[in-house]
PDB file of C-alpha atoms in Angstrom:
ATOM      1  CA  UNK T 536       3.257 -14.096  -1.428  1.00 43.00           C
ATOM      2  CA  UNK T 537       5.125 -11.301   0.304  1.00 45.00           C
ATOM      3  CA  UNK T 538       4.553  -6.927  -1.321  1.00 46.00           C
ATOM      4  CA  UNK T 539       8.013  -6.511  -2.176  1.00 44.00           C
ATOM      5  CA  UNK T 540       7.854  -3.445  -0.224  1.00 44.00           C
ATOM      6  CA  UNK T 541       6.931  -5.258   2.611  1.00 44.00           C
ATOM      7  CA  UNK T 542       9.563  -7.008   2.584  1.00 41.00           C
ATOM      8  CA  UNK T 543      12.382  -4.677   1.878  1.00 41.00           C
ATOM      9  CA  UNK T 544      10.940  -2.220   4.160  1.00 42.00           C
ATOM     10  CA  UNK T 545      10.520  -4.720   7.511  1.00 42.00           C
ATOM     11  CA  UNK T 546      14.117  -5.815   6.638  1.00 40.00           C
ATOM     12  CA  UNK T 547      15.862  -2.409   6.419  1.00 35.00           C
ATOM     13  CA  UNK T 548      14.455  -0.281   9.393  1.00 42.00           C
ATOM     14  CA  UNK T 549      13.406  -1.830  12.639  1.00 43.00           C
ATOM     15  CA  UNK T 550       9.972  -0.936  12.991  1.00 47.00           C
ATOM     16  CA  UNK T 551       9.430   0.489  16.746  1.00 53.00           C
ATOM     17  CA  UNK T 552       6.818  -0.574  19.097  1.00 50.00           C
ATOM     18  CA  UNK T 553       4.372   0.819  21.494  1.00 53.00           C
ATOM     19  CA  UNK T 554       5.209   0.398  25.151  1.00 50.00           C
ATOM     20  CA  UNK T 555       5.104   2.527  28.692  1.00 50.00           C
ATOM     21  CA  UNK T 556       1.940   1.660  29.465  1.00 49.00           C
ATOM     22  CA  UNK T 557       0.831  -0.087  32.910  1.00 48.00           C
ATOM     23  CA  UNK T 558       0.655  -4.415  32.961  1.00 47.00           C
ATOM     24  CA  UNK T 559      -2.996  -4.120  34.247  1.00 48.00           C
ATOM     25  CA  UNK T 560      -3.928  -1.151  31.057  1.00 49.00           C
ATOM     26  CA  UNK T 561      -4.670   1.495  33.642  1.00 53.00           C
ATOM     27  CA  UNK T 562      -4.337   4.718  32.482  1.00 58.00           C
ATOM     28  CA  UNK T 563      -3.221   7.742  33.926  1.00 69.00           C
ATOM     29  CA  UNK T 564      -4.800  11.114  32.564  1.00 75.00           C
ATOM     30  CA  UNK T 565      -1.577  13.071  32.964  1.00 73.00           C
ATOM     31  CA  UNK T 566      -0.591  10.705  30.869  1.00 79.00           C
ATOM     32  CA  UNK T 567      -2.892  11.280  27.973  1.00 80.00           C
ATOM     33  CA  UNK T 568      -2.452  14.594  28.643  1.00 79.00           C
ATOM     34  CA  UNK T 569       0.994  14.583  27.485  1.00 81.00           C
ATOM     35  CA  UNK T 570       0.858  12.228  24.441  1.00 81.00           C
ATOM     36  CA  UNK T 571      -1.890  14.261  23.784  1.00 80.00           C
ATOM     37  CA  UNK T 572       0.089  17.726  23.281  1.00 80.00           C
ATOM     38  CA  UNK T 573       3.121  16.347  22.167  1.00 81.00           C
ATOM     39  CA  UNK T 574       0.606  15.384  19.229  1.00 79.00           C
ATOM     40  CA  UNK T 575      -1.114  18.697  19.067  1.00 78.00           C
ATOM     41  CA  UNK T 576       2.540  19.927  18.824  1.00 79.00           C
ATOM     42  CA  UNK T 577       4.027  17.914  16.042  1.00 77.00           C
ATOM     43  CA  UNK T 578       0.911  17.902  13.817  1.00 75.00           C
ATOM     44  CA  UNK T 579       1.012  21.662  14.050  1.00 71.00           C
ATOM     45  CA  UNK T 580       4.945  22.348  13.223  1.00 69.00           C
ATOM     46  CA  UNK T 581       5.311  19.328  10.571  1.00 69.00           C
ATOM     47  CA  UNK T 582       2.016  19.060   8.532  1.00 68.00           C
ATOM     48  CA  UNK T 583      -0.062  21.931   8.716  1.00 69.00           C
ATOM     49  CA  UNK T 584      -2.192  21.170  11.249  1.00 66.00           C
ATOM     50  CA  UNK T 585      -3.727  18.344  10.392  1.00 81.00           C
ATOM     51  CA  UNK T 586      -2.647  14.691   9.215  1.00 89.00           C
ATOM     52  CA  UNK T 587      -5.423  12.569   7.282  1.00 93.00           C
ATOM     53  CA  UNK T 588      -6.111   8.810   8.483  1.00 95.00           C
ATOM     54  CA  UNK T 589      -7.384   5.733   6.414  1.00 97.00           C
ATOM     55  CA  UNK T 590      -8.675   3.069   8.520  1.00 96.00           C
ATOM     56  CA  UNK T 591      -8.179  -0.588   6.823  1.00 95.00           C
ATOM     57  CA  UNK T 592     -10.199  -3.576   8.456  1.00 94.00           C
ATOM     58  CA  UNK T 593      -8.861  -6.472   6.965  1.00 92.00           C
ATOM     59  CA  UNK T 594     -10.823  -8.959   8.648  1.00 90.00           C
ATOM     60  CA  UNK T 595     -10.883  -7.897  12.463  1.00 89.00           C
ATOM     61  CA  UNK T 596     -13.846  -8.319  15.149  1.00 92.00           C
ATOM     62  CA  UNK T 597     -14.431  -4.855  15.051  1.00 92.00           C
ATOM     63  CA  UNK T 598     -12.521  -4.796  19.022  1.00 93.00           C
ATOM     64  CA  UNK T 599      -9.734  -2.068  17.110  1.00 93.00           C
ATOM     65  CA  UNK T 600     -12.019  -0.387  15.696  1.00 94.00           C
ATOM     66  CA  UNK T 601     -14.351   0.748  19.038  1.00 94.00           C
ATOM     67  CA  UNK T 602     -11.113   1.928  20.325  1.00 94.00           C
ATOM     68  CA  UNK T 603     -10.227   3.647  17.308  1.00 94.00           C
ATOM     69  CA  UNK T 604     -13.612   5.257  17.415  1.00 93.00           C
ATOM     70  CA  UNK T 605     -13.493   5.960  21.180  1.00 92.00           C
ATOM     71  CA  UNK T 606     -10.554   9.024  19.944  1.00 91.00           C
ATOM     72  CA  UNK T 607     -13.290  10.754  18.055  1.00 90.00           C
ATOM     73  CA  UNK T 608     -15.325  10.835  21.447  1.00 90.00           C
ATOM     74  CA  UNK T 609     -15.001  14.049  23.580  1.00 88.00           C
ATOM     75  CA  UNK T 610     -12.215  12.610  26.242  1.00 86.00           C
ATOM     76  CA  UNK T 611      -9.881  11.777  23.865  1.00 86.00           C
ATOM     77  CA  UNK T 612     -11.167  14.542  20.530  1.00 87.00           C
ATOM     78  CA  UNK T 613      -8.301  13.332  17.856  1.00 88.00           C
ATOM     79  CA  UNK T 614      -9.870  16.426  15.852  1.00 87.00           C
ATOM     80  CA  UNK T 615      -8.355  18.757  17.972  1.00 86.00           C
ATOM     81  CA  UNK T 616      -5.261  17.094  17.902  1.00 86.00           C
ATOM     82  CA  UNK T 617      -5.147  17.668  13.821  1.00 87.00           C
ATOM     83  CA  UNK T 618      -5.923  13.961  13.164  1.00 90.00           C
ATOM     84  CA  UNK T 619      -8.841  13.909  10.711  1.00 92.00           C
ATOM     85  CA  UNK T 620     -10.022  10.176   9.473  1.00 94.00           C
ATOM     86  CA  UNK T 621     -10.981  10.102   5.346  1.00 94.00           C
ATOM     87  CA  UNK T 622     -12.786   7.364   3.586  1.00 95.00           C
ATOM     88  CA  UNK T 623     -10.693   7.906   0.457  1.00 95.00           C
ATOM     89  CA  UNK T 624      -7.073   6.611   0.326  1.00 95.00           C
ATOM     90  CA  UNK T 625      -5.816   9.490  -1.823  1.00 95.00           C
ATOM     91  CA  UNK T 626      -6.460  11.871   0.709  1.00 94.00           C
ATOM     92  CA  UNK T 627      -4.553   9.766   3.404  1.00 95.00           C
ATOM     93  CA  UNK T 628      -1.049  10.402   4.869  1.00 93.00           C
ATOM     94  CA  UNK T 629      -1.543   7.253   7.156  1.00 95.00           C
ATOM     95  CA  UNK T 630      -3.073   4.026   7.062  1.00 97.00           C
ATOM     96  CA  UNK T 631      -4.357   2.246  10.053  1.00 97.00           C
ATOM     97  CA  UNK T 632      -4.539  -1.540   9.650  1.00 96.00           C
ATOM     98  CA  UNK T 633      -6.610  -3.207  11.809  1.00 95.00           C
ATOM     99  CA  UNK T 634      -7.186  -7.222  11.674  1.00 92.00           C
ATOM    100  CA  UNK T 635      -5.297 -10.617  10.527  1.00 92.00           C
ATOM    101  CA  UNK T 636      -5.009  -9.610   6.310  1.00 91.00           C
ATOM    102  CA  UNK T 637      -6.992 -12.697   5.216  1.00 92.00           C
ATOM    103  CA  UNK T 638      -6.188 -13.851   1.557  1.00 92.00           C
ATOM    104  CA  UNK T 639      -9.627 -12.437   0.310  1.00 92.00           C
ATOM    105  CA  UNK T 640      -8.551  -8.775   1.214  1.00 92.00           C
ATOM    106  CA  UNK T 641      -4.937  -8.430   0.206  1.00 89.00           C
ATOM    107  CA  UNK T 642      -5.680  -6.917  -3.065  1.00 94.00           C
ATOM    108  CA  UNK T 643      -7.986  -4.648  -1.842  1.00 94.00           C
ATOM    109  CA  UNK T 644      -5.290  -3.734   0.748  1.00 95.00           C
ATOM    110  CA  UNK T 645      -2.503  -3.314  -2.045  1.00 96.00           C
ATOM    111  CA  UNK T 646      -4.518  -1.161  -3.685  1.00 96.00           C
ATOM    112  CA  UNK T 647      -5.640   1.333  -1.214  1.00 96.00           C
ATOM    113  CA  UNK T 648      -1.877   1.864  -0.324  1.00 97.00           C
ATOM    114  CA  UNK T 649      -1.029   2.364  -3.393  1.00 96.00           C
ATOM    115  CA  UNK T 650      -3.759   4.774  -4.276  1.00 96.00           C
ATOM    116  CA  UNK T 651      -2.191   7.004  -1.050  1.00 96.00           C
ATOM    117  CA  UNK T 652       0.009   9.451  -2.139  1.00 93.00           C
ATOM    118  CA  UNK T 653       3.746   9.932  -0.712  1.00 87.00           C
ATOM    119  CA  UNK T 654       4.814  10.182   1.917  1.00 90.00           C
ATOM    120  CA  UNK T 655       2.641   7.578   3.436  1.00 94.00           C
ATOM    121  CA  UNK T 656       2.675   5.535   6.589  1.00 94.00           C
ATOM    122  CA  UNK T 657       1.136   2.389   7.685  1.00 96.00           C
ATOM    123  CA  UNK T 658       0.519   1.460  11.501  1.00 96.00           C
ATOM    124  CA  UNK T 659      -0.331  -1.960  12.239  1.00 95.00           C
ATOM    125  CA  UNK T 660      -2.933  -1.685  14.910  1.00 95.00           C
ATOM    126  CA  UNK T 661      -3.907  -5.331  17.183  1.00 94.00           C
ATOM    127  CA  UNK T 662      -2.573  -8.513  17.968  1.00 93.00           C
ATOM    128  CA  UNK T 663      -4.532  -9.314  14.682  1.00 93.00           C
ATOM    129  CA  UNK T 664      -2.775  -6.882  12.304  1.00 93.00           C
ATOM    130  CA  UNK T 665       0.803  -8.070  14.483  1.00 93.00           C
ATOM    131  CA  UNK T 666       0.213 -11.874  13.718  1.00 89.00           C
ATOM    132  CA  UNK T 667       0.188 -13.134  16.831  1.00 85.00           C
ATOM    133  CA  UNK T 668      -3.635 -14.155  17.151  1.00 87.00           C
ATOM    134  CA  UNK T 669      -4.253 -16.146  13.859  1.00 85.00           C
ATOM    135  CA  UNK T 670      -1.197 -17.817  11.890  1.00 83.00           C
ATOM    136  CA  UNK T 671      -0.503 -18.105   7.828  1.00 81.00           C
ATOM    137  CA  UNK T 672      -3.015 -20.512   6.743  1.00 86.00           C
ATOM    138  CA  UNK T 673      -4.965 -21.037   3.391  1.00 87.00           C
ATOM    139  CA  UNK T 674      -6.722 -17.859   4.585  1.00 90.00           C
ATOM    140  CA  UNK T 675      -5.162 -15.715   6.380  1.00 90.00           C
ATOM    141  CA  UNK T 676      -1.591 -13.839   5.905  1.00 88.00           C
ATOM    142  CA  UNK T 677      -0.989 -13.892   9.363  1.00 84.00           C
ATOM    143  CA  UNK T 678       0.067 -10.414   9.930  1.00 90.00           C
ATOM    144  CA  UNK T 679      -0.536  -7.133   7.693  1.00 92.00           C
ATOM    145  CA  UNK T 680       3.766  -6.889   7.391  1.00 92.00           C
ATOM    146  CA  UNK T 681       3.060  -9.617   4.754  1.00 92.00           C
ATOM    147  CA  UNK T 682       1.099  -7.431   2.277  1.00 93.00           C
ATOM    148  CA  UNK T 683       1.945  -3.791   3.628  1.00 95.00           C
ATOM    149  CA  UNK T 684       4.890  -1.989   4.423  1.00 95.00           C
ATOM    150  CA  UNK T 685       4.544  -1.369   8.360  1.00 95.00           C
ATOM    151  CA  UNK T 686       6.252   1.516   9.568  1.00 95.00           C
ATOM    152  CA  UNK T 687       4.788   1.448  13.292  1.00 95.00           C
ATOM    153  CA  UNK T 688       2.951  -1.754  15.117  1.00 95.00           C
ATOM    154  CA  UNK T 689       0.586  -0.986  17.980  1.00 94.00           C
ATOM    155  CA  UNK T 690       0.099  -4.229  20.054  1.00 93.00           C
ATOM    156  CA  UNK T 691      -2.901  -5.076  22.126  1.00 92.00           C
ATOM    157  CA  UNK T 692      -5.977  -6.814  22.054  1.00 92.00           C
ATOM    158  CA  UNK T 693      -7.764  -4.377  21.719  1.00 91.00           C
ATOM    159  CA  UNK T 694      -4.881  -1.843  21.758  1.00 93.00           C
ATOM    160  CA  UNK T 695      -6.085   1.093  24.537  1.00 91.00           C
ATOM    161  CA  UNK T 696      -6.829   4.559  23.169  1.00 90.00           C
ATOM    162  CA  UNK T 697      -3.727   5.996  24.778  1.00 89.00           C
ATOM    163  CA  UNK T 698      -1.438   3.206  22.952  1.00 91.00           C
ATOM    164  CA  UNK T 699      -3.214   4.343  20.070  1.00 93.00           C
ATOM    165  CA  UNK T 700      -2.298   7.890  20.397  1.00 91.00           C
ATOM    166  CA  UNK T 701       1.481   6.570  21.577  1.00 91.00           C
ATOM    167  CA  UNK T 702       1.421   4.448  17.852  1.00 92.00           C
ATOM    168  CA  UNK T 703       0.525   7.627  16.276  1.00 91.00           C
ATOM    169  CA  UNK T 704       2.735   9.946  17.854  1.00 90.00           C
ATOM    170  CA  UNK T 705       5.840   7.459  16.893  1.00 91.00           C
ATOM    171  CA  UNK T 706       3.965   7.326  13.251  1.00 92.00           C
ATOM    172  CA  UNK T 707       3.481  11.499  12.960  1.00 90.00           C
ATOM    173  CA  UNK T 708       7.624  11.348  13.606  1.00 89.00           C
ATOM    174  CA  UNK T 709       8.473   8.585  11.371  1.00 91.00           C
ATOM    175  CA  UNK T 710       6.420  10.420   8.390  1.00 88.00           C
ATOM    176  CA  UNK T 711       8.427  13.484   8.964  1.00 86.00           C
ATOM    177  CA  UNK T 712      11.311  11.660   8.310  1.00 88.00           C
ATOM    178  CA  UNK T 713      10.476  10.213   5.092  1.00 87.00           C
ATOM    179  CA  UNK T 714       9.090  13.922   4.045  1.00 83.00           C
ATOM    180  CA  UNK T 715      12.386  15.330   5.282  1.00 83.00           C
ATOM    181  CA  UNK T 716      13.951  12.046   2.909  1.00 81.00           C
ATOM    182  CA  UNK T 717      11.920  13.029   0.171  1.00 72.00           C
ATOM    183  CA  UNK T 718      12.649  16.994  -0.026  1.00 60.00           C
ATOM    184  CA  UNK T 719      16.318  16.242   0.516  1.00 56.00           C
ATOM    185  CA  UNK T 720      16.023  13.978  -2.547  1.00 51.00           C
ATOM    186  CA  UNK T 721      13.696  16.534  -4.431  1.00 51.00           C
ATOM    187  CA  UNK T 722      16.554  19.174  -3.288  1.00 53.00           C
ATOM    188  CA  UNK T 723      19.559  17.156  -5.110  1.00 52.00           C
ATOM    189  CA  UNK T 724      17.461  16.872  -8.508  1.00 55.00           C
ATOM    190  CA  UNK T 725      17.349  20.396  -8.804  1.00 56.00           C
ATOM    191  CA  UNK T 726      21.023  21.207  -7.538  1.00 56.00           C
ATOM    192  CA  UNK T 727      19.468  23.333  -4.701  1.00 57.00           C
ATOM    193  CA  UNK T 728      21.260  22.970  -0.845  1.00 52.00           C
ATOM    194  CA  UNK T 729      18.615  22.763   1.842  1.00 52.00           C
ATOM    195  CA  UNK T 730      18.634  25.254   4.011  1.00 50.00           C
TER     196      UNK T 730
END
C-alpha cells in the first residue's frame, strides 16, 4: 500500500540525487570545506540559524547511522553548521530515513511525519532507504518512497559524511522552496502582494 503523498509527490517533482563525489569515496577537505559553508550560509539567511533533524531507522544495520553520527564529531560539527538533531517529530523541519521501511514500521513512520509540522522534508538516506538492497516482499516496502514523501535521496552504502552534508544542502534548498510556496499561498488568502 502506497501514502498517497508518496505517491503524488515522487510523481510530480523529480526528486534530485547526490553525486560529485570520487568512484573510490575519497574525500577532499576543500571539499567539505565548501559544502560545509554553503550550509553555514543557507541555514543562517533561510531559517534562523538553525534547522531541526529527526532521524527515522526503519530497519537499517545501524551502517547510516555511524555516519550520521560521525557529523556530530568535531571534523565535521553539524552544530555549528545550524543543524541540531531532536528526538521529537514536532520539533523537526527534516526527517532523515535511514533503512529498507519493513511492514512492521510503516505506521510508526506515517505517524512521525505526520506529527512534523509544515514545511517538512524527508531525505532518504542508504541504498536501504533507496530500495536497491532489499526488494518488496511480505516484509519489507522496499524503499521509504513507498510510505514517505521523499524530497531528497542520498545513495550509498553507507552514504559518506560529505554526501550526507551534499543531501542536506540540496534538502535545506528544497525546504525553502516549499516555505517560499507556503507564504506565497498564505500571502493570496489575505489579499496581501509579497514583497
Amino acid at each position: 500500500m502506497t501514502h498517497d503523498n508518496a505517491a503524488t509527490s515522487e510523481a510530480a517533482t523529480p526528486v534530485p540525487a547526490v553525486t560529485g563525489l570520487a568512484p573510490d569515496g575519497a574525500v577532499d577537505a576543500w571539499q567539505e570545506q565548501q559544502v560545509a559553508a554553503q550550509l553555514r550560509e543557507r541555514i543562517a539567511g533561510q531559517f534562523g540559524r538553525s534547522l531541526h533533524i529527526r532521524t527515522l531507522d526503519t530497519g537499517s544495520c545501524a551502517a547510516c547511522e555511524q555516519e550520521i553520527r560521525l557529523l556530530t564529531a568535531p571534523h565535521y560539527d553539524l552544530h555549528r553548521l545550524g543543524f541540531f538533531f531532536t528526538p521529537a517529530p514536532r520539533h523537526a523541519d527534516l526527517l532523515l530515513v535511514t533503512g529498507p521501511m519493513i511492514r512492521a514500521f510503516d505506521v510508526a513512520a506515517r505517524k512521525t511525519f505526520d506529527a512534523m509540522p509544515g514545511p517538512k522534508i524527508v531525505v532518504a538516506t542508504g541504498a536501504c532507504a533507496l530500495g536497491g538492497v532489499y526488494p518488496a516482499d511480505a516484509f519489507v516496502h522496499g524503499s521509504a518512497g513507498e510510505i514517505l514523501p521523499v524530497d531528497v535521496r542520498v545513495p550509498g552504502c553507507p552514504p559518506s559524511p560529505l554526501a550526507l552534508l551534499q543531501g542536506l544542502l540540496v534538502a535545506v534548498d528544497r525546504l525553502a522552496e516549499k516555505a517560499a510556496s507556503l507564504t506565497f499561498v498564505a500571502d493570496s488568502l489575505t489579499g496581501e502582494v509579497p514583497g
